[in-house]
Coordinates of C-alpha atoms in Angstrom, one line a residue:
N231 CA 125.7 109.3 22.8
C232 CA 126.9 106.2 24.7
S233 CA 123.6 104.3 24.3
L234 CA 125.3 101.6 22.2
I235 CA 127.9 100.9 24.9
H236 CA 127.1 97.9 27.0
G237 CA 127.4 99.2 30.5
K238 CA 125.4 96.9 32.8
I239 CA 124.3 98.6 36.0
Q240 CA 125.0 96.8 39.3
E241 CA 122.4 94.2 40.4
G242 CA 123.0 92.7 43.8
S243 CA 126.7 91.8 44.2
L244 CA 127.2 90.3 40.7
C245 CA 129.8 92.9 39.8
A246 CA 132.2 90.2 38.5
Q247 CA 129.5 89.1 36.0
H248 CA 128.8 92.8 35.0
C249 CA 132.6 93.4 34.7
L250 CA 133.0 90.5 32.2
N251 CA 130.0 91.4 30.1
N252 CA 130.9 95.1 30.0
L253 CA 134.4 94.1 28.9
L254 CA 133.1 91.8 26.1
Q255 CA 130.1 94.2 25.3
G256 CA 127.4 91.6 25.5
E257 CA 125.6 89.1 27.8
Y258 CA 128.2 86.4 27.5
F259 CA 128.3 85.2 31.1
S260 CA 125.5 84.4 33.6
P261 CA 125.8 83.7 37.3
V262 CA 125.1 80.0 36.7
E263 CA 128.0 79.8 34.3
L264 CA 130.4 81.6 36.6
S265 CA 129.2 79.4 39.5
S266 CA 130.0 76.3 37.4
I267 CA 133.6 77.6 36.9
A268 CA 133.9 78.4 40.6
H269 CA 132.8 74.8 41.5
Q270 CA 135.3 73.4 39.0
L271 CA 138.1 75.4 40.6
D272 CA 137.0 74.3 44.1
E273 CA 137.1 70.7 43.0
E274 CA 140.6 71.1 41.5
E275 CA 141.8 72.6 44.8
R276 CA 140.2 69.8 46.8
M277 CA 142.0 67.2 44.7
R278 CA 145.3 68.9 45.2
M279 CA 144.7 69.0 49.0
A280 CA 143.8 65.3 48.9
E281 CA 147.2 64.4 47.5
G282 CA 148.6 65.1 51.0
G283 CA 146.2 62.5 52.5
V284 CA 142.4 62.7 53.0
T285 CA 143.0 62.0 56.7
S286 CA 145.3 64.9 57.2
E287 CA 144.5 67.8 59.3
D288 CA 144.9 70.3 56.4
Y289 CA 142.5 68.4 54.2
R290 CA 139.8 68.3 56.9
T291 CA 140.3 72.0 57.6
F292 CA 140.0 72.7 53.9
L293 CA 136.7 70.8 53.6
Q294 CA 135.2 72.8 56.5
Q295 CA 136.1 76.2 55.0
P296 CA 133.7 77.9 52.6
S297 CA 134.6 78.3 48.9
G298 CA 137.2 80.9 48.1
N299 CA 136.0 81.3 44.6
M300 CA 132.4 82.4 45.2
D301 CA 129.9 83.1 47.9
D302 CA 126.1 83.5 48.3
S303 CA 126.3 87.3 47.6
G304 CA 127.4 86.7 44.0
F305 CA 131.1 87.4 44.5
F306 CA 133.5 85.6 42.2
S307 CA 137.3 85.4 42.6
I308 CA 140.0 86.6 40.2
Q309 CA 140.6 82.9 39.3
V310 CA 137.0 82.6 38.1
I311 CA 137.3 85.7 36.0
S312 CA 140.6 84.6 34.6
N313 CA 139.3 81.2 33.7
A314 CA 136.2 82.7 32.1
L315 CA 138.3 85.0 29.9
K316 CA 140.5 82.0 28.8
V317 CA 137.4 80.8 26.9
W318 CA 137.9 83.9 24.6
G319 CA 141.6 83.6 24.4
L320 CA 142.2 86.5 26.8
E321 CA 144.8 86.7 29.6
L322 CA 145.1 88.9 32.7
I323 CA 148.4 90.5 33.7
L324 CA 148.8 92.4 36.9
F325 CA 149.4 96.1 35.9
N326 CA 151.8 97.0 38.7
S327 CA 153.8 93.8 38.6
P328 CA 157.6 94.1 38.0
E329 CA 157.3 92.0 34.8
Y330 CA 154.7 94.4 33.2
Q331 CA 156.4 97.6 34.5
R332 CA 159.6 96.6 32.8
L333 CA 157.8 96.6 29.5
R334 CA 157.1 100.3 29.9
I335 CA 153.9 100.2 27.9
D336 CA 151.9 103.4 27.8
P337 CA 148.4 102.6 29.2
I338 CA 146.7 104.3 26.2
N339 CA 148.3 101.7 23.9
E340 CA 146.4 98.9 25.7
R341 CA 142.8 97.9 24.9
S342 CA 141.2 97.3 28.3
F343 CA 141.8 96.9 32.1
I344 CA 140.0 95.1 34.9
C345 CA 140.0 96.8 38.3
N346 CA 139.3 95.1 41.6
Y347 CA 139.0 96.4 45.2
K348 CA 137.9 93.9 47.8
E349 CA 134.7 92.4 46.3
H350 CA 134.1 94.9 43.6
W351 CA 135.1 94.5 39.9
F352 CA 134.7 96.9 37.0
T353 CA 136.1 97.4 33.5
V354 CA 138.0 100.2 31.8
R355 CA 137.9 99.7 28.0
K356 CA 138.8 101.5 24.8
L357 CA 136.0 101.7 22.3
G358 CA 136.9 103.2 19.0
K359 CA 139.5 105.8 19.8
Q360 CA 138.2 106.8 23.3
W361 CA 138.4 105.3 26.8
F362 CA 135.4 104.6 29.0
N363 CA 135.0 103.7 32.6
L364 CA 132.3 100.9 32.6
N365 CA 131.8 100.7 36.3
S366 CA 128.5 99.0 37.1
L367 CA 128.0 101.3 40.1
L368 CA 127.7 104.3 37.8
T369 CA 124.5 105.3 36.1
G370 CA 126.3 105.1 32.7
P371 CA 129.6 104.9 30.9
E372 CA 132.1 107.6 31.9
L373 CA 134.3 109.1 29.2
I374 CA 138.1 109.2 30.1
S375 CA 140.5 111.3 28.0
D376 CA 143.8 109.9 26.9
T377 CA 145.7 112.4 29.1
Y378 CA 143.6 111.5 32.1
L379 CA 143.8 107.7 31.7
A380 CA 147.3 107.3 33.3
L381 CA 146.3 109.6 36.2
F382 CA 143.0 107.7 36.7
L383 CA 144.8 104.3 36.9
A384 CA 147.3 105.8 39.3
Q385 CA 144.5 107.1 41.5
L386 CA 142.9 103.7 41.6
Q387 CA 146.2 102.2 42.7
Q388 CA 146.4 104.8 45.5
E389 CA 142.9 103.8 46.7
G390 CA 144.0 100.1 47.0
Y391 CA 142.7 98.7 43.7
S392 CA 144.4 95.9 41.9
I393 CA 144.5 96.5 38.2
F394 CA 144.9 93.8 35.5
V395 CA 145.7 94.4 31.9
V396 CA 143.6 92.3 29.5
K397 CA 145.8 90.8 26.8
G398 CA 144.3 89.4 23.6
D399 CA 141.7 90.2 20.9
L400 CA 138.4 91.2 22.2
P401 CA 135.3 90.2 20.3
D402 CA 133.9 92.7 17.8
C403 CA 131.0 94.9 19.0
E404 CA 128.8 97.6 17.4
A405 CA 129.9 100.3 19.8
D406 CA 133.6 99.8 18.9
Q407 CA 132.8 99.9 15.2
L408 CA 130.7 103.1 15.4
L409 CA 133.2 104.9 17.6
Q410 CA 136.0 104.2 15.2
M411 CA 134.3 106.7 12.9
I412 CA 133.0 109.3 15.3
R413 CA 134.0 110.7 18.7
V414 CA 131.6 111.3 21.5
Q415 CA 131.4 114.3 23.9
Q416 CA 130.0 113.9 27.4
M417 CA 128.5 117.0 28.9
H418 CA 127.6 115.6 32.3
R419 CA 129.6 112.9 34.1
P420 CA 127.5 109.9 35.3
K421 CA 126.8 109.7 39.1
L422 CA 127.1 106.8 41.4
I423 CA 123.8 104.9 41.7
G424 CA 123.4 105.9 45.4
E425 CA 123.9 109.5 44.5
E426 CA 121.4 109.3 41.7
L427 CA 118.8 107.7 43.9
A428 CA 119.4 110.3 46.6
Q429 CA 119.1 113.1 44.0
L430 CA 115.9 111.6 42.6
K431 CA 114.5 111.3 46.1
E432 CA 115.4 114.9 46.7
Q433 CA 113.8 116.0 43.4
R434 CA 110.6 114.1 44.3
V435 CA 110.5 115.9 47.7
Q436 CA 111.1 119.3 46.0
K437 CA 108.5 118.5 43.4
T438 CA 106.0 117.7 46.1
D439 CA 106.8 120.9 48.0
L440 CA 106.5 122.9 44.8
E441 CA 103.1 121.3 44.0
R442 CA 102.0 122.2 47.5
V443 CA 103.1 125.8 47.0
L444 CA 101.4 126.0 43.6
E445 CA 98.2 124.6 45.1
A446 CA 98.4 127.2 47.8
N447 CA 99.1 130.0 45.3
D448 CA 96.1 128.8 43.1
G449 CA 93.8 129.2 46.1
S450 CA 95.4 132.4 47.3
G451 CA 92.9 134.6 45.4
M452 CA 90.1 132.7 47.1
V453 CA 91.8 133.0 50.5
D454 CA 92.3 136.8 49.9
E455 CA 88.7 137.2 48.9
D456 CA 87.6 135.2 52.0
E457 CA 89.8 137.3 54.2
E458 CA 88.4 140.5 52.7
D459 CA 84.8 139.3 53.2
L460 CA 85.7 138.3 56.7
Q461 CA 87.2 141.8 57.4
R462 CA 84.1 143.5 55.9
A463 CA 81.9 141.3 58.0
L464 CA 83.9 142.1 61.2
A465 CA 83.8 145.8 60.4
L466 CA 80.0 145.7 59.9
S467 CA 79.6 143.7 63.0
R468 CA 81.7 146.3 64.9
Q469 CA 79.6 149.1 63.5
E470 CA 76.4 147.4 64.5
I471 CA 77.9 146.7 68.0
D472 CA 78.9 150.3 68.2
M473 CA 75.5 151.5 67.2
E474 CA 73.8 149.2 69.7
D475 CA 76.2 150.4 72.3
E476 CA 75.4 154.0 71.5
E477 CA 71.7 153.3 71.6
A478 CA 72.1 151.4 74.9
D479 CA 74.1 154.3 76.3
L480 CA 71.5 156.8 75.0
R481 CA 68.7 154.7 76.6
R482 CA 70.6 154.6 79.9
A483 CA 71.3 158.4 79.7
I484 CA 67.5 159.0 79.2
Q485 CA 66.7 156.7 82.0
L486 CA 69.2 158.4 84.4
S487 CA 68.0 161.8 83.2
M488 CA 64.4 160.9 84.0
Q489 CA 65.4 159.5 87.4
G490 CA 67.5 162.5 88.1
S491 CA 64.6 164.9 87.1
S492 CA 62.2 162.9 89.2
R493 CA 64.6 163.2 92.2
N494 CA 65.1 166.9 91.6
A495 CA 61.4 167.5 91.3
S496 CA 60.7 165.6 94.5
Q497 CA 63.2 167.7 96.3
D498 CA 61.7 171.0 95.0
I499 CA 58.2 170.0 96.0
P500 CA 57.4 170.8 99.6
Q501 CA 56.7 167.7 101.6
T502 CA 53.5 169.2 103.0
S503 CA 51.9 169.8 99.6
G504 CA 50.7 166.2 99.0
T505 CA 50.0 166.9 95.3
H506 CA 50.5 164.0 92.9
L507 CA 49.8 163.5 89.1
T508 CA 47.0 161.2 88.3
S509 CA 47.1 158.7 85.4
E510 CA 44.5 160.8 83.5
E511 CA 46.7 163.9 83.8
L512 CA 49.7 161.9 82.5
R513 CA 47.7 160.6 79.6
K514 CA 46.6 164.1 78.6
R515 CA 50.1 165.4 78.8
R516 CA 51.3 162.6 76.6
E517 CA 48.6 163.3 74.1
A518 CA 49.5 167.0 74.1
Y519 CA 53.2 166.1 73.6
F520 CA 52.4 163.8 70.6
E521 CA 50.1 166.5 69.1
K522 CA 53.0 168.9 69.3
Q523 CA 55.3 166.4 67.6
Q524 CA 52.8 166.0 64.7
Q525 CA 52.7 169.7 64.3
Q526 CA 56.5 169.8 64.1
Q527 CA 56.5 167.1 61.5
Q528 CA 54.0 169.0 59.4
Q529 CA 56.2 172.1 59.7
Q530 CA 59.2 170.1 58.6
Q531 CA 57.4 168.8 55.5
E532 CA 56.5 172.4 54.6
Q533 CA 60.2 173.4 54.9
Q534 CA 61.4 170.6 52.5
Q535 CA 61.0 172.9 49.5
A536 CA 63.1 175.6 51.1
P537 CA 66.7 176.3 49.6
P538 CA 69.5 174.1 51.1
G539 CA 71.3 177.2 52.5
Q540 CA 68.1 178.3 54.4
L541 CA 67.7 174.8 55.7
S542 CA 71.2 174.7 57.0
H543 CA 70.7 178.0 58.6
L544 CA 67.4 176.9 60.2
C545 CA 69.0 173.7 61.4
E546 CA 71.5 175.7 63.4
R547 CA 68.9 177.9 65.2
P548 CA 68.7 177.3 69.0
T549 CA 65.6 176.0 70.7
T550 CA 62.8 178.4 71.5
S551 CA 62.0 179.9 74.8
S552 CA 59.3 177.4 75.3
G553 CA 61.9 174.7 75.5
A554 CA 60.9 172.9 72.3
P555 CA 63.4 172.7 69.4
G556 CA 63.1 175.2 66.6
S557 CA 60.1 174.5 64.4
D558 CA 62.1 175.2 61.2
L559 CA 64.2 172.0 61.4
G560 CA 64.3 170.3 58.0
D561 CA 65.0 166.8 56.8
A562 CA 68.7 167.6 56.8
M563 CA 68.8 166.7 60.5
S564 CA 69.9 163.1 61.1
E565 CA 67.7 160.7 62.9
E566 CA 70.1 160.7 65.8
D567 CA 69.9 164.5 66.1
M568 CA 66.2 164.4 66.0
L569 CA 66.1 161.7 68.7
R570 CA 68.4 163.7 70.9
A571 CA 66.2 166.8 70.4
A572 CA 63.1 164.9 71.2
V573 CA 64.8 163.5 74.4
T574 CA 65.9 167.0 75.4
M575 CA 62.4 168.4 74.8
S576 CA 60.8 165.6 76.8
L577 CA 63.2 166.2 79.7
E578 CA 62.6 170.0 79.7
T579 CA 58.8 169.4 79.5
V580 CA 58.9 167.1 82.4
R581 CA 61.0 169.5 84.4
S582 CA 58.7 172.5 83.5
D583 CA 55.6 170.6 84.5
L584 CA 57.1 169.4 87.7
K585 CA 58.3 172.9 88.6
T586 CA 54.8 174.2 87.9
E587 CA 53.2 171.7 90.2
G588 CA 55.8 172.4 92.8
K589 CA 54.8 176.1 92.8
Q590 CA 51.1 175.1 93.1

């Protein structure tokens, strides 16, 4: 657990401030204090330039140039950091300088390093018996093993970093005291802040997509039920349409049959006969037809008590010689079969009557 380690995360471009406070493990320097040190350094440089004459070209050029010790972004120079550490009796020595390299000191025997590349500063410090990368661009302290420390510093040098060894006694801190007694293990290395933000954004997107999928799955049962109801409704609608189409086709067939019978009958009747059915004769024939239908219905009701086998046999009997369907038809006949039988009987009756009239 590295929660006791002071590892300030980058805010703006105040990496020099974070570097110093991470090194000292506390909020020891503020931007205002570092700015004051920078202004003091600027004034010292101005006074040195003025020694050559305030009217000289170099002095006027120096006054027109911005400060080399700080800028509006929060950057501070190595001179500012060095002067700030002098307050604590600490000194910076360039790690790759010939003077330090001649000392042949193993990096693990040092206490801390300050690393700089362009305008970025960060601290590498030993806390207890372990090394930590306290880069403010990371989401937390990064554990560095003793065997990896020399390689880590060499890699920074290859990337163009300037490395400074911090000489002197650092102030006591709680993290150093605790880590003198225990060692920490780091299961996951911290990520760069940008990577962490990108990952969090991706996780939010994935979470949103997952919630949408879950919502869709929650309503899937309802969707399936709605689809089933719709399919059933469509099937019933198709059945009704088919039945209507069949009835319409049947009506058209009856109408065509009646028209065809009328045409055939008119052709069979001699043109000289001049015989026509009166409305009274048509009414009487319709009454006779309906009386015959009522008799057939009574006969069907009498046959309802007959055994199923006999009914099936009776249903298969052909029509009688009179042209009417068999009188033994039971209720086993469907309505459609009865309708077709009635239509057939009606057509045959009309044909028979017309032929009789034609003979007369």
